[in-house]
Amino acid sequence: MEAVNLLILIAGALLVISILAVQFSVRIGAPLLLVFLSVGMLAGDEGLLGLQFDNPDAALLIGSVALVIILFDGGLRTHPERFRVALGPAAMLSSLGVLITCLITGISAAYLFGFSWIEGLLLGAILGSTDAAAVFSIFQSQKLRIKERVAATLEIESGSNDPMAVMLTVTLVSVLAQPDVPTNAGVILLFVQQALVGGIVGWLSGRIFVWGCKHLELHVSFFPLLAVAGAVLVFGLTAQLGGSGFLAVYLMGYVVGNARLPQVMHILRVHDGLAWLSQIVMFLMLGLLMTPSSTLDILVPALILAVVLIFVARPLAVFISLAPFRFPWRDQIFISWVGLRGAVPIVLALFPWIAGLENQQLYFEIAFVVVLVSLVVQGWSITWIARKLGLEIPPEPEPEFRMPLDSIHSKQVLEVVVYEITDDSAAAEHHWSEINLSQPADFVGLIRDGVWLRANTNPKLQAGDSLMVLAAADDVSRISEVLASTGTSKRINRKSFFGDFVLNADVTLGDLASFYVLPEEGGEDLNTKVSDIFLRRFHRRVVVGDHVVMGNLMFTAREVADDGTILKVGVKPQ
């Protein structure tokens, strides 16, 4: 009993230390996952606490469950409109890109470590997937927002290349574990089976879960728990049927997240915390499992392999995969650099260990070194590079707090949203009746100096007030354009980024020639719309923040519809 209590004490202490270390990591700009990994190593066999943990079976179990939760959460947050600008590129990166990375890294590993070509390809497959959680945790902690074309590509790629890397790893482990089996069409069939079964089970499971949410009369608090249980169940069921459980879980999350259920907002809020907890537990465990001194003998070739992966394999995979889509060069450079490796390669490196393959621990040690280098070198520089490449855009206007009224049966999902009124808010120094909104919303009241001022008192809004509004969830973004802060106090604000003037994107060059001096060269017809110039320049993948320069004027896409139609552009002189 004392041993159990001591174990609980240590586990709780490690979690608390990891969470408190987040504040430190934000200040120095360190990737959060690197902090969690470091805490685990410091508590490990050669660390301050000297804790011994050398059970790969338990590590694989914990890591797999954590990955299920992380991938399900990623699927929940993948919105269909992102596919407009990123489905094709992300699909190429998560398929052809992973294969190219696997091939280049595998050949290099075979040369550096004296592996056979299949063993080298196995290590390449282990290191083939990127980690969106690591990337977007950096964006979130640094309050960095980048162009949707890049963010959506990275998001969809990282959510779909994990299953790809898992399928490659499982296939190659099976080949090495059964060397007498011919490595021909059977390998391809196994790979296809993993993809097809995973995709079918994932989609069907998502539809069944959506149907259950509409018909089950459960308290709203049970739906996030049901989602976790369902994801774990689907993972196990898919694996038993010979499919990729990780792919199934991701697709299930995507179907559920885009089903427009009233329970989704509550599920998302709970799963955000669960996903972070899963990452913390997984990296703490992997840090405990690692013995740093064991990497000394392979440190130099492992570092060389990390350099090959970061500076050769990933860039080539990105440039080749994105060639058909003619992405802007700045986007390609950033996507190349953000091939950040995280927990997935380390967890996949446990597969050969469990299978009892030759060099089983060597795979884990090499993967650990490569991930550590990736987190330090790429993770610490992502924010700086994004800003240098001009990919940062101003944050969207949004409320400070959203509370869905999901327990109320309504054809629309209703929310109470809260806006902090600042000096630069358009609503400041106005009564509610004076504010013109394009969408219906009701004034609930406001909090001023901790006191609730009711709506019937009709107070004038002042800086420091917390304005409470009741509205439909679909209308919140439009309402936020009026009620949220304009962001002039932020590092990059909307006015300086988009310019002082806003025009409809269907304005023609002839209309603009009446007010601005446009260059005569370029051969553009005066009847050409500004939106058409954007579509040609960016090959119909226009996102907010894209620029077109004409003479001494810069046009910036300010508002783009879900179908890709450009609605508004900002204009400012160069």
XYZ file of C-alpha atoms in Angstrom:
574
model
C 0.000 0.000 0.000
C 2.845 2.373 0.823
C 4.428 1.697 -2.567
C 1.153 2.531 -4.302
C 0.771 5.758 -2.330
C 4.357 6.718 -3.137
C 3.755 6.049 -6.833
C 0.636 8.233 -6.791
C 2.577 10.985 -5.009
C 5.374 10.911 -7.579
C 2.950 10.836 -10.526
C 1.017 13.790 -9.142
C 4.194 15.745 -8.469
C 5.484 15.167 -12.006
C 2.182 16.339 -13.508
C 2.132 19.471 -11.344
C 5.768 20.287 -12.177
C 5.123 19.770 -15.902
C 2.083 22.051 -15.889
C 3.847 24.768 -13.884
C 6.834 24.532 -16.231
C 4.556 25.678 -19.069
C 4.845 29.282 -17.849
C 8.626 29.037 -17.939
C 8.619 27.533 -21.425
C 6.372 30.307 -22.751
C 8.769 32.960 -21.461
C 11.820 31.430 -23.147
C 9.902 30.299 -26.231
C 10.684 26.595 -25.720
C 8.369 23.946 -27.209
C 6.068 22.665 -24.469
C 6.610 19.031 -25.414
C 10.362 19.488 -24.949
C 9.665 20.671 -21.407
C 7.537 17.606 -20.611
C 10.178 15.312 -22.104
C 12.909 17.006 -20.053
C 10.931 16.635 -16.824
C 10.559 12.920 -17.510
C 14.295 12.533 -18.176
C 15.191 14.450 -15.020
C 12.991 12.120 -13.002
C 14.306 9.010 -14.769
C 16.977 6.445 -14.022
C 19.863 8.874 -14.545
C 18.002 11.945 -13.292
C 17.407 13.543 -9.918
C 14.785 11.049 -8.698
C 16.382 7.961 -10.218
C 13.053 6.374 -11.127
C 13.432 3.149 -13.096
C 10.954 2.453 -15.869
C 11.906 -0.081 -18.529
C 8.586 -1.628 -19.529
C 8.041 -1.071 -23.285
C 4.722 -2.953 -23.200
C 3.257 -0.547 -20.642
C 4.791 2.387 -22.528
C 3.187 1.248 -25.789
C -0.200 0.821 -24.100
C -0.089 4.267 -22.497
C 1.311 5.867 -25.645
C -1.315 4.267 -27.900
C -4.225 5.395 -25.718
C -2.744 8.898 -25.538
C -2.356 9.009 -29.324
C -5.961 7.868 -29.744
C -7.162 10.833 -27.686
C -4.814 13.274 -29.460
C -5.798 12.120 -32.958
C -9.506 12.095 -32.100
C -9.175 15.661 -30.806
C -7.340 16.622 -34.004
C -10.163 15.182 -36.096
C -12.743 17.079 -34.044
C -10.991 20.371 -34.841
C -10.480 19.777 -38.581
C -13.075 21.884 -40.401
C -14.256 21.071 -43.943
C -13.548 24.586 -45.232
C -9.843 23.923 -44.642
C -10.020 21.192 -47.270
C -10.721 23.851 -49.920
C -7.177 25.163 -49.724
C -5.326 22.171 -48.308
C -6.903 18.781 -49.047
C -4.857 18.021 -52.167
C -1.522 19.353 -50.845
C -1.973 17.738 -47.422
C -2.958 14.408 -48.990
C 0.188 14.459 -51.121
C 2.364 15.327 -48.125
C 0.828 12.631 -45.950
C 1.233 9.952 -48.630
C 3.956 10.727 -51.176
C 5.716 13.022 -48.708
C 5.922 10.324 -46.037
C 7.184 7.800 -48.616
C 9.909 10.183 -49.820
C 10.911 10.969 -46.240
C 10.934 7.268 -45.412
C 13.066 6.438 -48.445
C 15.706 9.176 -48.002
C 15.907 8.760 -44.233
C 15.925 4.968 -44.551
C 18.795 4.894 -47.058
C 20.769 7.296 -44.866
C 20.078 5.212 -41.750
C 21.172 2.008 -43.498
C 24.480 3.653 -44.401
C 25.055 5.336 -41.018
C 24.177 2.372 -38.788
C 24.978 -0.593 -41.003
C 21.331 -1.649 -41.273
C 19.868 -3.740 -44.050
C 17.741 -1.749 -46.470
C 14.498 -3.017 -44.867
C 15.749 -2.077 -41.388
C 16.721 1.327 -42.701
C 13.278 1.813 -44.257
C 11.706 0.800 -40.950
C 13.582 3.573 -39.165
C 12.575 5.947 -41.967
C 8.921 4.972 -41.470
C 9.233 5.473 -37.707
C 10.531 9.010 -38.307
C 8.140 9.738 -41.177
C 5.318 11.610 -39.441
C 5.140 15.192 -38.201
C 3.571 16.340 -34.953
C 0.849 18.972 -35.247
C 0.401 19.118 -31.476
C 4.003 20.237 -31.070
C 3.657 22.884 -33.797
C 0.325 24.366 -32.786
C 1.179 24.370 -29.081
C 4.007 26.738 -30.046
C 1.629 28.915 -32.085
C -0.846 28.975 -29.209
C 1.704 29.811 -26.526
C 3.229 32.571 -28.671
C -0.212 33.838 -29.780
C 0.863 33.395 -33.396
C -1.685 33.090 -36.219
C -0.442 32.160 -39.677
C -2.116 32.059 -43.078
C -4.852 29.469 -43.385
C -3.285 27.848 -46.470
C -0.173 26.948 -44.455
C -1.967 26.185 -41.177
C -4.576 23.986 -42.871
C -1.933 22.083 -44.838
C 0.091 21.395 -41.699
C -3.010 20.487 -39.694
C -4.469 18.014 -42.202
C -1.056 16.580 -43.093
C -0.082 15.891 -39.494
C -3.479 14.387 -38.711
C -3.338 12.034 -41.699
C 0.370 11.209 -41.895
C 0.390 9.605 -38.442
C -1.793 6.719 -39.698
C 0.395 6.541 -42.830
C 3.557 6.212 -40.755
C 1.872 3.672 -38.469
C 0.786 1.536 -41.437
C 4.293 1.642 -42.937
C 5.863 0.773 -39.593
C 3.482 -2.112 -38.887
C 4.010 -3.481 -42.395
C 7.822 -3.349 -42.196
C 7.862 -4.792 -38.668
C 5.763 -7.702 -39.965
C 8.228 -8.232 -42.823
C 11.238 -8.255 -40.477
C 9.474 -10.462 -37.926
C 8.706 -13.040 -40.641
C 11.761 -12.962 -42.924
C 10.653 -16.126 -44.761
C 7.531 -14.426 -46.115
C 8.140 -12.927 -49.591
C 8.136 -9.121 -49.557
C 6.063 -8.593 -52.674
C 2.358 -8.076 -53.313
C 1.509 -9.272 -49.806
C 3.111 -6.166 -48.315
C 1.109 -3.884 -50.606
C -2.125 -5.730 -49.823
C -1.473 -5.436 -46.085
C -0.920 -1.700 -46.464
C -4.082 -1.235 -48.537
C -6.065 -3.302 -46.047
C -4.900 -1.074 -43.184
C -6.037 2.047 -45.060
C -9.377 0.745 -46.348
C -10.534 -0.907 -43.124
C -9.434 2.094 -41.061
C -11.240 4.535 -43.344
C -14.501 2.570 -43.511
C -14.701 1.806 -39.784
C -13.783 5.387 -38.874
C -16.461 6.930 -41.079
C -19.169 4.476 -39.975
C -18.253 4.936 -36.311
C -18.532 8.698 -36.645
C -21.994 8.414 -38.211
C -23.130 5.999 -35.475
C -21.866 8.348 -32.766
C -23.687 11.295 -34.361
C -26.895 9.239 -34.515
C -26.452 8.314 -30.850
C -25.988 11.946 -29.816
C -29.290 12.830 -31.467
C -31.257 10.018 -29.853
C -29.630 9.277 -26.468
C -31.115 11.174 -23.531
C -27.948 11.546 -21.487
C -26.820 14.432 -19.346
C -24.578 16.699 -21.410
C -21.581 15.886 -19.169
C -21.618 12.265 -20.336
C -21.117 12.996 -24.039
C -17.378 13.879 -23.755
C -16.873 10.652 -21.788
C -18.844 8.735 -24.396
C -16.638 10.264 -27.093
C -13.439 9.106 -25.353
C -14.847 5.638 -24.765
C -16.060 5.443 -28.363
C -12.653 6.492 -29.749
C -10.821 3.854 -27.710
C -13.414 1.228 -28.705
C -13.101 2.108 -32.399
C -9.309 1.934 -32.207
C -9.382 -1.550 -30.703
C -12.125 -2.783 -33.055
C -10.324 -1.514 -36.156
C -7.060 -3.130 -35.066
C -8.855 -6.445 -34.573
C -10.285 -6.183 -38.095
C -6.823 -5.626 -39.543
C -7.123 -1.889 -40.158
C -5.358 1.259 -38.997
C -6.949 2.222 -35.684
C -5.280 5.640 -35.735
C -6.780 6.492 -39.131
C -10.207 5.298 -37.956
C -10.066 7.440 -34.817
C -9.044 10.556 -36.777
C -11.880 10.118 -39.294
C -14.380 9.446 -36.532
C -13.347 12.686 -34.841
C -13.695 14.581 -38.131
C -17.231 13.254 -38.736
C -18.321 14.066 -35.178
C -16.685 17.490 -35.094
C -18.459 18.639 -38.258
C -21.908 17.178 -37.527
C -23.228 20.480 -36.089
C -24.380 18.780 -32.899
C -25.201 20.899 -29.841
C -22.950 18.578 -27.785
C -19.863 19.250 -29.917
C -18.884 22.479 -28.167
C -18.944 20.714 -24.799
C -16.990 17.750 -26.213
C -14.368 20.104 -27.655
C -13.922 21.941 -24.363
C -13.366 18.713 -22.417
C -11.168 17.117 -25.071
C -8.869 20.125 -25.191
C -7.823 19.349 -21.622
C -7.730 15.601 -22.271
C -5.462 16.062 -25.299
C -3.026 18.165 -23.278
C -3.096 15.652 -20.427
C -2.396 12.860 -22.917
C 0.601 14.718 -24.321
C 1.993 15.445 -20.868
C 1.611 11.844 -19.698
C 3.049 10.456 -22.930
C 6.152 12.658 -22.931
C 6.751 12.168 -19.217
C 6.579 8.407 -19.744
C 8.892 8.506 -22.763
C 11.366 10.650 -20.807
C 11.323 8.108 -17.978
C 11.846 5.261 -20.438
C 14.960 6.859 -21.919
C 18.479 6.352 -20.492
C 20.558 9.233 -21.927
C 23.921 7.503 -21.439
C 22.850 4.680 -23.757
C 22.790 7.103 -26.702
C 26.465 8.112 -26.431
C 27.667 5.372 -28.780
C 25.202 6.305 -31.518
C 25.021 10.041 -30.835
C 27.112 11.227 -33.812
C 25.383 9.139 -36.532
C 21.997 9.927 -34.952
C 22.762 13.659 -35.131
C 23.812 13.264 -38.777
C 20.542 11.435 -39.475
C 18.622 14.299 -37.824
C 20.420 16.790 -40.106
C 19.545 14.686 -43.170
C 15.905 14.499 -42.079
C 15.553 18.214 -41.325
C 17.594 19.714 -44.166
C 17.307 17.131 -46.963
C 14.472 14.604 -46.610
C 11.724 16.943 -45.385
C 12.440 19.803 -47.853
C 12.627 17.415 -50.810
C 9.413 15.704 -49.730
C 7.648 19.075 -49.462
C 8.933 20.554 -52.741
C 8.125 17.405 -54.725
C 4.722 16.844 -53.109
C 3.606 20.476 -53.517
C 4.966 20.923 -57.052
C 1.568 20.257 -58.747
C -0.144 22.860 -56.551
C 2.214 25.792 -57.172
C 2.302 26.956 -53.582
C 4.047 30.310 -52.945
C 7.733 29.732 -52.188
C 7.431 31.265 -48.715
C 4.730 28.752 -47.822
C 6.849 25.846 -49.057
C 9.908 26.938 -47.084
C 7.886 27.239 -43.892
C 6.120 23.889 -44.374
C 9.536 22.334 -44.995
C 10.897 23.726 -41.755
C 7.848 22.761 -39.726
C 8.372 19.041 -40.175
C 8.577 18.861 -36.416
C 8.889 15.370 -34.940
C 7.138 14.606 -31.663
C 5.697 11.710 -29.706
C 4.586 9.523 -32.625
C 8.106 8.508 -33.798
C 9.111 7.557 -30.245
C 5.947 5.505 -29.754
C 6.412 3.829 -33.154
C 9.976 2.988 -32.163
C 8.468 0.739 -29.477
C 6.890 -1.504 -32.138
C 10.187 -3.250 -33.059
C 10.943 -3.520 -29.339
C 7.654 -5.295 -28.662
C 8.118 -7.532 -31.717
C 11.532 -8.612 -30.437
C 13.394 -7.546 -33.579
C 17.145 -7.327 -33.776
C 18.444 -3.868 -32.793
C 15.120 -3.317 -31.030
C 16.406 -0.771 -28.493
C 18.567 0.944 -31.098
C 15.480 2.091 -33.024
C 14.120 3.704 -29.869
C 17.390 5.451 -29.002
C 17.868 6.821 -32.529
C 14.261 8.053 -32.699
C 14.633 9.710 -29.308
C 17.757 11.643 -30.365
C 16.194 12.746 -33.662
C 12.999 13.941 -31.938
C 15.027 15.823 -29.329
C 17.059 17.593 -32.039
C 13.884 18.421 -33.978
C 12.189 19.923 -30.928
C 15.234 22.038 -30.051
C 16.319 23.191 -33.524
C 12.969 23.509 -35.316
C 10.699 24.055 -32.334
C 12.618 27.020 -30.992
C 12.753 28.801 -34.357
C 9.248 28.273 -35.784
C 7.801 31.570 -34.552
C 10.790 33.604 -35.734
C 10.767 32.016 -39.202
C 6.985 32.477 -39.600
C 7.371 36.204 -38.966
C 10.439 36.551 -41.177
C 8.587 34.891 -44.065
C 5.606 37.214 -43.584
C 3.133 34.431 -42.828
C 1.731 35.946 -39.635
C -1.711 37.542 -39.930
C -3.771 39.487 -37.388
C -6.013 37.482 -35.058
C -9.674 37.183 -35.969
C -12.117 39.214 -33.849
C -13.589 36.809 -31.310
C -15.257 36.861 -27.904
C -13.285 36.349 -24.722
C -15.602 33.569 -23.591
C -18.292 31.358 -25.177
C -20.832 29.328 -23.248
C -23.062 27.082 -25.411
C -26.617 26.489 -24.227
C -26.424 22.905 -25.464
C -28.944 21.561 -22.970
C -31.689 23.643 -24.614
C -33.389 21.901 -27.540
C -33.283 24.355 -30.420
C -32.867 24.220 -34.190
C -29.934 26.598 -33.735
C -27.073 26.210 -31.251
C -27.376 29.216 -28.944
C -24.493 30.718 -26.992
C -23.896 33.390 -24.405
C -20.725 35.166 -25.514
C -18.671 37.701 -23.564
C -16.677 40.585 -25.058
C -14.147 42.669 -23.167
C -14.714 46.308 -24.106
C -11.469 48.242 -24.650
C -10.622 51.772 -25.755
C -10.290 50.593 -29.355
C -13.594 48.685 -29.370
C -16.111 50.053 -31.862
C -18.869 49.599 -29.268
C -17.135 51.730 -26.611
C -19.045 54.834 -25.474
C -22.265 53.609 -27.105
C -25.556 52.306 -25.776
C -26.642 48.871 -26.981
C -29.512 50.400 -28.974
C -26.966 52.464 -30.956
C -24.986 49.430 -32.148
C -25.891 48.155 -35.615
C -25.343 44.396 -35.997
C -25.778 42.447 -39.224
C -26.980 39.360 -37.321
C -29.604 39.052 -34.569
C -28.303 39.209 -30.981
C -29.772 40.113 -27.617
C -28.070 42.185 -24.926
C -27.992 40.169 -21.678
C -26.183 42.740 -19.574
C -22.634 43.611 -18.602
C -20.211 43.281 -15.720
C -18.592 46.539 -14.561
C -16.210 46.533 -11.591
C -17.590 43.147 -10.563
C -21.196 44.343 -10.574
C -23.876 43.003 -12.946
C -25.650 45.823 -14.787
C -28.890 44.476 -16.224
C -29.995 45.093 -19.802
C -33.051 47.123 -18.814
C -30.808 49.831 -17.278
C -29.445 50.532 -20.803
C -25.901 51.401 -19.645
C -23.368 53.085 -21.925
C -20.523 50.667 -22.703
C -17.145 51.673 -21.289
C -13.593 50.361 -21.463
C -13.194 47.553 -18.930
C -16.786 46.314 -19.250
C -17.564 42.655 -19.929
C -20.434 42.665 -22.414
C -22.726 39.600 -22.430
C -24.684 38.767 -25.579
C -27.042 35.930 -26.533
C -26.706 34.807 -30.165
C -26.707 31.813 -32.495
C -23.332 30.072 -32.704
C -23.208 30.498 -36.497
C -23.538 34.282 -36.148
C -20.829 34.861 -33.533
C -18.039 35.563 -36.043
C -20.084 38.343 -37.725
C -21.120 39.830 -34.393
C -17.499 39.775 -33.218
C -16.488 42.058 -36.094
C -18.416 44.828 -34.360
C -18.163 43.994 -30.659
C -14.633 42.561 -30.327
C -11.547 44.711 -29.890
C -9.975 45.889 -33.163
C -6.603 44.769 -31.873
C -4.645 48.015 -32.379
C -2.810 47.294 -29.132
C -1.579 43.904 -30.329
C 1.778 43.054 -31.947
C 0.214 42.900 -35.410
C -3.126 44.672 -35.748
C -5.715 44.497 -38.462
C -5.577 48.151 -39.497
C -1.835 48.262 -40.158
C -1.927 44.840 -41.864
C -4.909 45.307 -44.186
C -4.742 49.082 -44.665
C -7.070 51.974 -43.993
C -9.525 51.250 -46.809
C -11.682 48.199 -47.459
C -13.149 47.453 -50.907
C -15.450 44.840 -52.342
C -13.309 42.296 -54.170
C -15.461 42.502 -57.317
C -14.279 46.085 -57.956
C -12.634 46.449 -61.369
C -9.302 48.052 -62.200
C -11.236 50.639 -64.186
C -13.088 51.662 -61.025
C -9.811 51.932 -59.104
C -8.140 53.964 -61.855
C -10.450 56.841 -60.960
C -8.863 57.113 -57.513
C -5.420 55.454 -57.724
C -2.523 55.541 -60.151
C -2.153 52.000 -61.470
C 0.841 50.744 -63.476
C 0.349 50.685 -67.224
C 2.576 47.642 -67.710
C 1.258 44.151 -66.955
C -1.396 44.006 -69.674
C -4.353 43.850 -67.267
C -7.679 44.843 -68.813
C -9.502 47.633 -66.990
C -12.566 45.375 -66.743
C -10.571 42.817 -64.734
C -11.811 42.354 -61.179
C -9.367 42.445 -58.269
C -10.707 39.055 -57.159
C -9.738 37.542 -60.539
C -6.161 38.771 -60.123
C -5.958 37.036 -56.723
C -7.407 33.807 -58.108
C -4.876 33.703 -60.942
C -1.965 34.592 -58.691
C -2.755 31.983 -56.041
C -4.354 29.360 -58.285
C -7.772 29.510 -56.595
C -6.300 28.866 -53.146
C -6.689 32.388 -51.815
C -6.698 32.837 -48.041
C -6.972 35.814 -45.726
C -3.653 37.672 -45.707
C -2.588 36.993 -49.309
C -1.045 40.067 -50.964
C -1.049 41.373 -54.527
C 1.104 44.414 -55.335
C 0.222 46.706 -58.220
C 2.436 49.749 -58.608
C 2.617 51.487 -55.249
C -0.537 49.795 -53.929
C -0.832 46.572 -51.961
C -4.134 44.688 -52.017
C -4.659 42.191 -49.172
C -7.391 39.554 -49.049
C -9.388 40.510 -45.977
C -12.475 38.293 -46.160
C -12.800 34.984 -48.029
C -15.934 32.811 -48.080
C -15.816 29.079 -47.352
C -16.144 28.307 -51.071
C -13.105 30.444 -51.899
C -14.983 33.542 -53.091
C -13.053 36.691 -52.191
C -15.434 39.147 -50.557
C -13.309 42.026 -49.243
C -9.793 43.356 -49.866
C -7.773 45.932 -47.973
C -5.810 48.638 -49.770
C -2.736 50.474 -48.558
C 0.118 52.368 -50.249
C 3.550 50.766 -50.362
